[in-house]
mmCIF file of C-alpha atoms in Angstrom:
data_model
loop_
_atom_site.group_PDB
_atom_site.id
_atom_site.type_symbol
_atom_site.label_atom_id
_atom_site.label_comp_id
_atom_site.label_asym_id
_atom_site.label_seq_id
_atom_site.Cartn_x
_atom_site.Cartn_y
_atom_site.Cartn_z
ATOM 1 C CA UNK A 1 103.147 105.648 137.712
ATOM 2 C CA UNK A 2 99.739 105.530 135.300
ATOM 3 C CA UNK A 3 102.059 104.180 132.245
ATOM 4 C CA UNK A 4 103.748 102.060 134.379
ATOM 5 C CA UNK A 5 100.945 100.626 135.713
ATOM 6 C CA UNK A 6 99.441 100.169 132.405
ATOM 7 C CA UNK A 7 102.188 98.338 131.117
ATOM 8 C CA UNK A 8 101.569 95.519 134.081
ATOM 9 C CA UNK A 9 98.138 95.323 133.258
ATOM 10 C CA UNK A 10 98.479 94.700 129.237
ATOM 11 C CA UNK A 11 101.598 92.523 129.919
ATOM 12 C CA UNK A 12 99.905 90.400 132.609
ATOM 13 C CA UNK A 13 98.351 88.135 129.926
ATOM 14 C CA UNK A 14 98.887 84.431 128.783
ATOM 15 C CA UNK A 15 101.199 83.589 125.825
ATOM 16 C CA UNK A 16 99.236 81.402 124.270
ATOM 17 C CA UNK A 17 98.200 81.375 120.164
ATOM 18 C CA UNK A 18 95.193 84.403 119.877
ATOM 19 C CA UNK A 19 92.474 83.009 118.039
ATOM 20 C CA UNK A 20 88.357 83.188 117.114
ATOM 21 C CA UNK A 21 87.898 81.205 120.046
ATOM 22 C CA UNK A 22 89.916 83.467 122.591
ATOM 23 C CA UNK A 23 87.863 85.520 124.946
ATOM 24 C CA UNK A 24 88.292 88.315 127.254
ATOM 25 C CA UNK A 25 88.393 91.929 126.205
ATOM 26 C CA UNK A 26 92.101 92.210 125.494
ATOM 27 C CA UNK A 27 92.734 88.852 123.658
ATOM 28 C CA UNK A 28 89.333 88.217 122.385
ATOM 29 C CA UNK A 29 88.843 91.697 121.061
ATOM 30 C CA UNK A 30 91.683 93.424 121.578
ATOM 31 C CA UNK A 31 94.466 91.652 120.012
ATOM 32 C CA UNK A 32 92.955 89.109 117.772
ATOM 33 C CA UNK A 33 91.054 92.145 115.826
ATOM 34 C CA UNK A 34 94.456 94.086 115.852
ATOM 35 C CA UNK A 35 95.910 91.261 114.183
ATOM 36 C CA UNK A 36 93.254 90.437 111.804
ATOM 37 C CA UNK A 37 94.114 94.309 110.964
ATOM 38 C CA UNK A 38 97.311 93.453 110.312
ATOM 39 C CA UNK A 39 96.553 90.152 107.916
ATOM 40 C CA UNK A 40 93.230 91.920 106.134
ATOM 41 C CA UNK A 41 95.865 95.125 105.124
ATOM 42 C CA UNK A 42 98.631 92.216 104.312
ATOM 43 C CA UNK A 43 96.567 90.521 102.175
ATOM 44 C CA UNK A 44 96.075 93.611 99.590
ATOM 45 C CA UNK A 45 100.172 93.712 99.174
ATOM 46 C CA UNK A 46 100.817 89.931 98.411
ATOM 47 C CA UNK A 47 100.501 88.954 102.390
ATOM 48 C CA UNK A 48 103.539 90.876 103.263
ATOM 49 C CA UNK A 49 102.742 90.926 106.593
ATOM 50 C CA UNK A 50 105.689 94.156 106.952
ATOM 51 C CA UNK A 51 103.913 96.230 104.742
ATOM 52 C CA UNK A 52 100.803 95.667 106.568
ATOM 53 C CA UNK A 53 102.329 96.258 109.865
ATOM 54 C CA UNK A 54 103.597 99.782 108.568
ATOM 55 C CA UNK A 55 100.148 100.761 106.817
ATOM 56 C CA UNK A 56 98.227 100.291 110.389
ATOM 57 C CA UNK A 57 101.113 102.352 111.968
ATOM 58 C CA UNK A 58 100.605 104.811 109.696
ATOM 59 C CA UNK A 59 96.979 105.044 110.201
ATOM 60 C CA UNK A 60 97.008 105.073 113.744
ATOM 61 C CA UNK A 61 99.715 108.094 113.947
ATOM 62 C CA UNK A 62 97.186 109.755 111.543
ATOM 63 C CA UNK A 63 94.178 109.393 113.720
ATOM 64 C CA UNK A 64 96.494 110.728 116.732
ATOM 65 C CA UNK A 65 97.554 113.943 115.229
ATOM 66 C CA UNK A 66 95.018 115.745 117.001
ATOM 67 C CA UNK A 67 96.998 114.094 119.952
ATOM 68 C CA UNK A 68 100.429 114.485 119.621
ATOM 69 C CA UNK A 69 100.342 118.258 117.909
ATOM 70 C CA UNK A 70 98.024 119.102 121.295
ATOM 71 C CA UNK A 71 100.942 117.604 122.953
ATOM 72 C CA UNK A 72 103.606 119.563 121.257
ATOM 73 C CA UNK A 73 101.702 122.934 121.427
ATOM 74 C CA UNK A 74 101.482 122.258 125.340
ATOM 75 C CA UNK A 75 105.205 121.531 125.525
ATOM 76 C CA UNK A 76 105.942 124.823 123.899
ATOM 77 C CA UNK A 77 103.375 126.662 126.041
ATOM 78 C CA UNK A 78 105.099 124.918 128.825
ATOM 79 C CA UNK A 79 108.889 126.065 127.673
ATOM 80 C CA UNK A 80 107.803 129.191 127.505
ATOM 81 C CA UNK A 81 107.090 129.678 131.249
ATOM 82 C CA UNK A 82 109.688 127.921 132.591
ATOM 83 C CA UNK A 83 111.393 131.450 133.686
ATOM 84 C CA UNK A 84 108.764 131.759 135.488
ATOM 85 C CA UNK A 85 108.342 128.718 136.924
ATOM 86 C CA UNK A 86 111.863 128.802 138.292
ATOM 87 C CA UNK A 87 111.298 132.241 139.854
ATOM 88 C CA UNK A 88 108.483 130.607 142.042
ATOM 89 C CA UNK A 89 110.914 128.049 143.007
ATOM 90 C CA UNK A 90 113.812 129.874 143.646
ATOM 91 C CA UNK A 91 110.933 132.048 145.523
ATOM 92 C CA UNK A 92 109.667 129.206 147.638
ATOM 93 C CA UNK A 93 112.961 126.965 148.042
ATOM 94 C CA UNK A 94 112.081 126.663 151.956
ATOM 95 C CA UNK A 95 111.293 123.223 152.178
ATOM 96 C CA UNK A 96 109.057 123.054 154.728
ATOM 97 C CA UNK A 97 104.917 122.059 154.472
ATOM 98 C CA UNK A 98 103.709 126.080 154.198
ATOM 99 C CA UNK A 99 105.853 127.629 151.941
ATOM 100 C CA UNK A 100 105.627 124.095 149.376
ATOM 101 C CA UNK A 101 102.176 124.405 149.219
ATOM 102 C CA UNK A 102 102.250 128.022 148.408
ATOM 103 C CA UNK A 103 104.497 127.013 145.727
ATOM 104 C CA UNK A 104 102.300 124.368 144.444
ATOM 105 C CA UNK A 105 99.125 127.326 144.736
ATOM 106 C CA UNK A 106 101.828 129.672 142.611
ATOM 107 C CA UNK A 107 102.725 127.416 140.215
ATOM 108 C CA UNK A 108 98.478 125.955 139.596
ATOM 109 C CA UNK A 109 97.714 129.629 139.120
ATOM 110 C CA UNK A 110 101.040 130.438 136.676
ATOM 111 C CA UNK A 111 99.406 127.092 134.530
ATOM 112 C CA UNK A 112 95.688 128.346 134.334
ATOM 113 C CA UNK A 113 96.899 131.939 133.580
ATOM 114 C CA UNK A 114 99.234 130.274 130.568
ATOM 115 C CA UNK A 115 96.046 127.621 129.625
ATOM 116 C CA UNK A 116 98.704 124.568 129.832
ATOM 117 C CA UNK A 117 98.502 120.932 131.483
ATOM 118 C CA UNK A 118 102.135 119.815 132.713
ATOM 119 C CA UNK A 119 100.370 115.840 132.576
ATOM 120 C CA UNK A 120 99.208 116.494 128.789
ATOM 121 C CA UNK A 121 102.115 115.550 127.761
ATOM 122 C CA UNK A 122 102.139 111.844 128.665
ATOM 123 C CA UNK A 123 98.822 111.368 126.694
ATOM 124 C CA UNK A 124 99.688 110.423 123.560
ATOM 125 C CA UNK A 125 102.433 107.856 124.807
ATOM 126 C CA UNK A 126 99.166 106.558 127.142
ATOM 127 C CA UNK A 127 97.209 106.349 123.927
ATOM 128 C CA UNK A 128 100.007 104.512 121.893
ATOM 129 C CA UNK A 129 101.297 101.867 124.743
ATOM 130 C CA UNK A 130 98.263 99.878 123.988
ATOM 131 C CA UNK A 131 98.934 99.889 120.521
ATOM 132 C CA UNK A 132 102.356 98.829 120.384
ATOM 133 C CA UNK A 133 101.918 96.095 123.387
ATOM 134 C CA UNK A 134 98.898 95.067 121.121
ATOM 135 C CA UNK A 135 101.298 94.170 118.344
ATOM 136 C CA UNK A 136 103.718 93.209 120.073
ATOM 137 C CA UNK A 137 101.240 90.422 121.479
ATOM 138 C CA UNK A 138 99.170 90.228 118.278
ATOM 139 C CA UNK A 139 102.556 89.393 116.128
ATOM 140 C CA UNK A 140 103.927 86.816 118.698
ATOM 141 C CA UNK A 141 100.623 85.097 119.481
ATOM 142 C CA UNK A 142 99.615 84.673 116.299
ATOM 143 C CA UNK A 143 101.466 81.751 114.095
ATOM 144 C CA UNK A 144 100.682 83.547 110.582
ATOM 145 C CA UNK A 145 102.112 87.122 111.513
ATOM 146 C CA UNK A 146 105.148 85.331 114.116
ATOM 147 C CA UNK A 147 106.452 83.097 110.879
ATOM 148 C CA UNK A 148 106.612 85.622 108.489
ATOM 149 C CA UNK A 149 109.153 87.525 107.120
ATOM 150 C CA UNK A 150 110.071 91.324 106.249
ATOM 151 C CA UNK A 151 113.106 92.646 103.899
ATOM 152 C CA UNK A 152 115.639 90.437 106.156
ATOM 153 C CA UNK A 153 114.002 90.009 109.171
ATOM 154 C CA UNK A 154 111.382 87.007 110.431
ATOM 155 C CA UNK A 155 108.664 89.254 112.074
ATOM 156 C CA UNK A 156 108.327 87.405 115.291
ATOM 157 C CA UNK A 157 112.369 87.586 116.387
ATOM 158 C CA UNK A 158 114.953 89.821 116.990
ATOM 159 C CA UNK A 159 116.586 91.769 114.466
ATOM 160 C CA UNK A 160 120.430 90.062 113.863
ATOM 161 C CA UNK A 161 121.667 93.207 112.461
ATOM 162 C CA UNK A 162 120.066 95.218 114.430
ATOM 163 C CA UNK A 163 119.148 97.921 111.364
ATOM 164 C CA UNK A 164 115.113 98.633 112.827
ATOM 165 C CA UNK A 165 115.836 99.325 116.714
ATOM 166 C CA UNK A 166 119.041 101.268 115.257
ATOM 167 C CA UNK A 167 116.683 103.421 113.355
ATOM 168 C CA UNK A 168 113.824 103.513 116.128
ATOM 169 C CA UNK A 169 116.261 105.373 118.098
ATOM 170 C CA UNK A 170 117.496 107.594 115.456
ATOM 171 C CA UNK A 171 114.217 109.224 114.555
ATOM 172 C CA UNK A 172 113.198 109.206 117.885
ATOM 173 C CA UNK A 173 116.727 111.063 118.899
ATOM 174 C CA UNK A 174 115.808 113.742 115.973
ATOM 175 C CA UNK A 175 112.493 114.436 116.626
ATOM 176 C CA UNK A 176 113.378 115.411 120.259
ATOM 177 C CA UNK A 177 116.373 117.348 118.862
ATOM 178 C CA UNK A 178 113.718 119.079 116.609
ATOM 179 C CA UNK A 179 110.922 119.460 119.318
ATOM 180 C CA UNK A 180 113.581 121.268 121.364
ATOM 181 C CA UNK A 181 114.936 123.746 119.200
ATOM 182 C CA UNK A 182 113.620 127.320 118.515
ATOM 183 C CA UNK A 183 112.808 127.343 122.513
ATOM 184 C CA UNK A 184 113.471 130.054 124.594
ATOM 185 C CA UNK A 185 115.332 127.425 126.707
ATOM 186 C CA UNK A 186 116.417 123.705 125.829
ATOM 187 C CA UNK A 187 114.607 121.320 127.128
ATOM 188 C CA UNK A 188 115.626 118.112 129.438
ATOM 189 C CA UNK A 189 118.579 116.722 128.506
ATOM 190 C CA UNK A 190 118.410 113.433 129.944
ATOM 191 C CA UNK A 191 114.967 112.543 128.655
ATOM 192 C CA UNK A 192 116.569 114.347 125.512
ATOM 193 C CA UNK A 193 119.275 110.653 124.898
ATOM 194 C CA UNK A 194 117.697 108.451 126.992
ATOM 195 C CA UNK A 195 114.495 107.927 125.556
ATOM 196 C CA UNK A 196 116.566 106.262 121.775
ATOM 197 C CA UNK A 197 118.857 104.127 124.193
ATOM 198 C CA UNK A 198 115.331 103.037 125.801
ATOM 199 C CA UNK A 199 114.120 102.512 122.728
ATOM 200 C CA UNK A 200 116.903 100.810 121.403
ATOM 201 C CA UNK A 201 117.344 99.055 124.700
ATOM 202 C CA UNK A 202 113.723 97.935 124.416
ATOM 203 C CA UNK A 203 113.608 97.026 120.304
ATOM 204 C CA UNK A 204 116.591 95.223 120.358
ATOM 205 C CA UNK A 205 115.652 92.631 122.531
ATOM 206 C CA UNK A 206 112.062 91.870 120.989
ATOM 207 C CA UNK A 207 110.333 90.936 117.802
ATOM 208 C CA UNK A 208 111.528 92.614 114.659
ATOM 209 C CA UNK A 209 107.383 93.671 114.252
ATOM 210 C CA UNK A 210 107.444 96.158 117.625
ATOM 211 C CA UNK A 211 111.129 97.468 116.384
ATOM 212 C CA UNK A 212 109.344 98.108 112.521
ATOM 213 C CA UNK A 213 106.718 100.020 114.395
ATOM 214 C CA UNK A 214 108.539 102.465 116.345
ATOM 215 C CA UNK A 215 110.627 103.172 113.316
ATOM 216 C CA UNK A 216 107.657 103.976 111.145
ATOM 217 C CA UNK A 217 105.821 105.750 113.884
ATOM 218 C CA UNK A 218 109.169 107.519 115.386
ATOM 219 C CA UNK A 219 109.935 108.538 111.667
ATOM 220 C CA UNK A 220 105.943 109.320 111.141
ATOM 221 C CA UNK A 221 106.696 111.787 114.259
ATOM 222 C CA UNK A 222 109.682 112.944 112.336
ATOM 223 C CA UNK A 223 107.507 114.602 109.237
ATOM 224 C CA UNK A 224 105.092 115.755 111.520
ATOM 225 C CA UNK A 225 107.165 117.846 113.619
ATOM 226 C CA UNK A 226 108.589 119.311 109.711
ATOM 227 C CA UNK A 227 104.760 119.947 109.426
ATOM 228 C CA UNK A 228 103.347 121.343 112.116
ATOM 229 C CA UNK A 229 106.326 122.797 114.185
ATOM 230 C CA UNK A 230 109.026 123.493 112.201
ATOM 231 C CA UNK A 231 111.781 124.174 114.296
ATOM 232 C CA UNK A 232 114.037 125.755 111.350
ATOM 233 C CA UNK A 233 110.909 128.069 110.607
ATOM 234 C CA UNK A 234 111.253 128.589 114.906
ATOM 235 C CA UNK A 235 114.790 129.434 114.870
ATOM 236 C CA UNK A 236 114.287 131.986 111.639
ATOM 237 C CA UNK A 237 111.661 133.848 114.086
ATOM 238 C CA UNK A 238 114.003 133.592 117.131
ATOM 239 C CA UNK A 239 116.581 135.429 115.628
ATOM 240 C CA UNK A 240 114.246 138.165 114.114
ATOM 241 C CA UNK A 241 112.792 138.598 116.886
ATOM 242 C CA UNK A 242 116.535 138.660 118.908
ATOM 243 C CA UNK A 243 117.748 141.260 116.237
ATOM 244 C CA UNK A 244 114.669 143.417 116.663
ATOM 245 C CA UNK A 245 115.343 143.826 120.014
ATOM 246 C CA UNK A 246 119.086 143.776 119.765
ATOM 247 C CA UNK A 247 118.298 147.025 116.851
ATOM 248 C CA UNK A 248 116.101 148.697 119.576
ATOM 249 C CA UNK A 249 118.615 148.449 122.675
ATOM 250 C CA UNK A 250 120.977 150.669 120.082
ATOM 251 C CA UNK A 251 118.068 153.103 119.485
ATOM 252 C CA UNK A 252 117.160 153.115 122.951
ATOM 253 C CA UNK A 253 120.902 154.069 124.026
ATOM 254 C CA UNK A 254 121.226 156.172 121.117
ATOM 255 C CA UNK A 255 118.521 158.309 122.075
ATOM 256 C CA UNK A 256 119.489 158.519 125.466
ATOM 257 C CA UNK A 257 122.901 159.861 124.513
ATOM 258 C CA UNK A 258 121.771 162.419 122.707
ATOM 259 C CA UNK A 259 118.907 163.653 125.436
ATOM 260 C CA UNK A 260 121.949 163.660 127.805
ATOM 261 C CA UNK A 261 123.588 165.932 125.068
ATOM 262 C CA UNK A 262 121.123 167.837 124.790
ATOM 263 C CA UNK A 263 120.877 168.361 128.455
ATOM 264 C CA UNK A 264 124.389 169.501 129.204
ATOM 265 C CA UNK A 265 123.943 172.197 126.257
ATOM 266 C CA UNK A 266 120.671 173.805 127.922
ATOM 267 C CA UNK A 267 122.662 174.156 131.048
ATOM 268 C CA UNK A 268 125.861 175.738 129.811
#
């Protein structure tokens, strides 16, 4: 409801050229410095307004890495107690007023005990909408950056062949593949596929510019994962630590055997 909300708020604005002479927080400051971003880093690659848009996405998935690896540590913390978490429901399935609100009590305590937020994981997206509405609105209301062109595309339109959104929603599809590997269980499915058809959906229909930038930042998210949770490194551990315990189940029965030998022998 918070993102949603937020997206009403930034799109709730006039479509009019951003200029000096624009005021307000958002256009004023907001946009019109986000786009002067865009031009200043332009101007040191020939004015290729493209290459500008990708250095500022670059920089501002660097300055959220604190962000989004918080947000991927708190997503594993949080896969890790979903056994748990489905014991308390299964627990506390009555559905009426007592036994829900000892569920919610169960399941605040099982989240302080573990040191995880289940809403953490919607901040970086909060931190980025702004961002990417900003260039949406910063490309389109701007005539320099909504005129110029990119490879094949003209910055301000649609892509006709569709190569950028197509790409969004690749790396966006194989960083949640990656983020839900190596877990003790998958995560959700749905969210999983639907979030590269939204993506798609959403990049598709809008200026070449915000499809550019989730591609960069999507495929930005991509190496970082690689980085900072390898999955493959995950999976490695998994089975270790799966053989381990496989390796001590056959000592464990081993030993057993032989005390129950051992035990039959004293007797006779």
């Amino acid at each position: 409801m918070a993102m949603m909300g937020l997206v009403v708020f930034l799109t709730a604005c006039g479509t009019e050229p951003v200029t000096s002479e624009s005021t307000g927080i958002w256009e004023g400051v907001v946009i019109y410095n986000f786009a002067r971003a865009i031009i200043w880093v332009s101007d040191f690659f020939g004015g290729n307004y493209g290459i500008g848009i990708i250095i500022v996405t670059l920089i501002i998935r660097a300055m959220l890495i604190p962000f989004t690896h918080f947000q991927q540590k708190n997503m594993q913390e949080m896969s890790e107690i979903n056994p748990q978490l489905q014991e308390l429901k299964d627990k506390y399935s009555a559905k009426d007023p007592g036994t829900q609100e000892k569920l919610k009590e169960e399941q605040q305590r099982l989240y302080s005990e573990a040191g995880v937020n289940p809403y953490m994981g919607c901040l970086p997206l909060l931190v980025q909408m702004p961002v990417f509405i900003a260039l949406y609105q910063a490309v389109n209301r701007t005539d320099i950056l909504s005129t110029g062109d990119f490879l094949w595309v003209n910055l301000g339109q649609p892509d006709p062949y569709f190569i950028l959104p197509i790409l969004a929603g690749l790396f966006t599809l194989g960083n949640s593949v990656m983020m839900s590997m190596g877990k003790p269980q998958a995560g959700n499915k749905l969210i999983t596929y639907m979030m590269p058809l939204l993506i798609v959906f959403i990049t598709v229909r809008l200026s070449s510019a915000l499809a550019l930038y989730f591609a960069v930042s999507n495929g930005f998210s991509v190496i970082q994962t690689l980085l900072f949770q390898n999955p493959f490194k995950k999976i490695k551990e998994l089975k270790s630590k799966e053989e381990k315990e496989r390796e001590a189940e056959i000592q464990r029965r081993r030993a057993m055997k032989k005390a129950q030998k051992y035990r039959r022998n004293v007797k006779k």
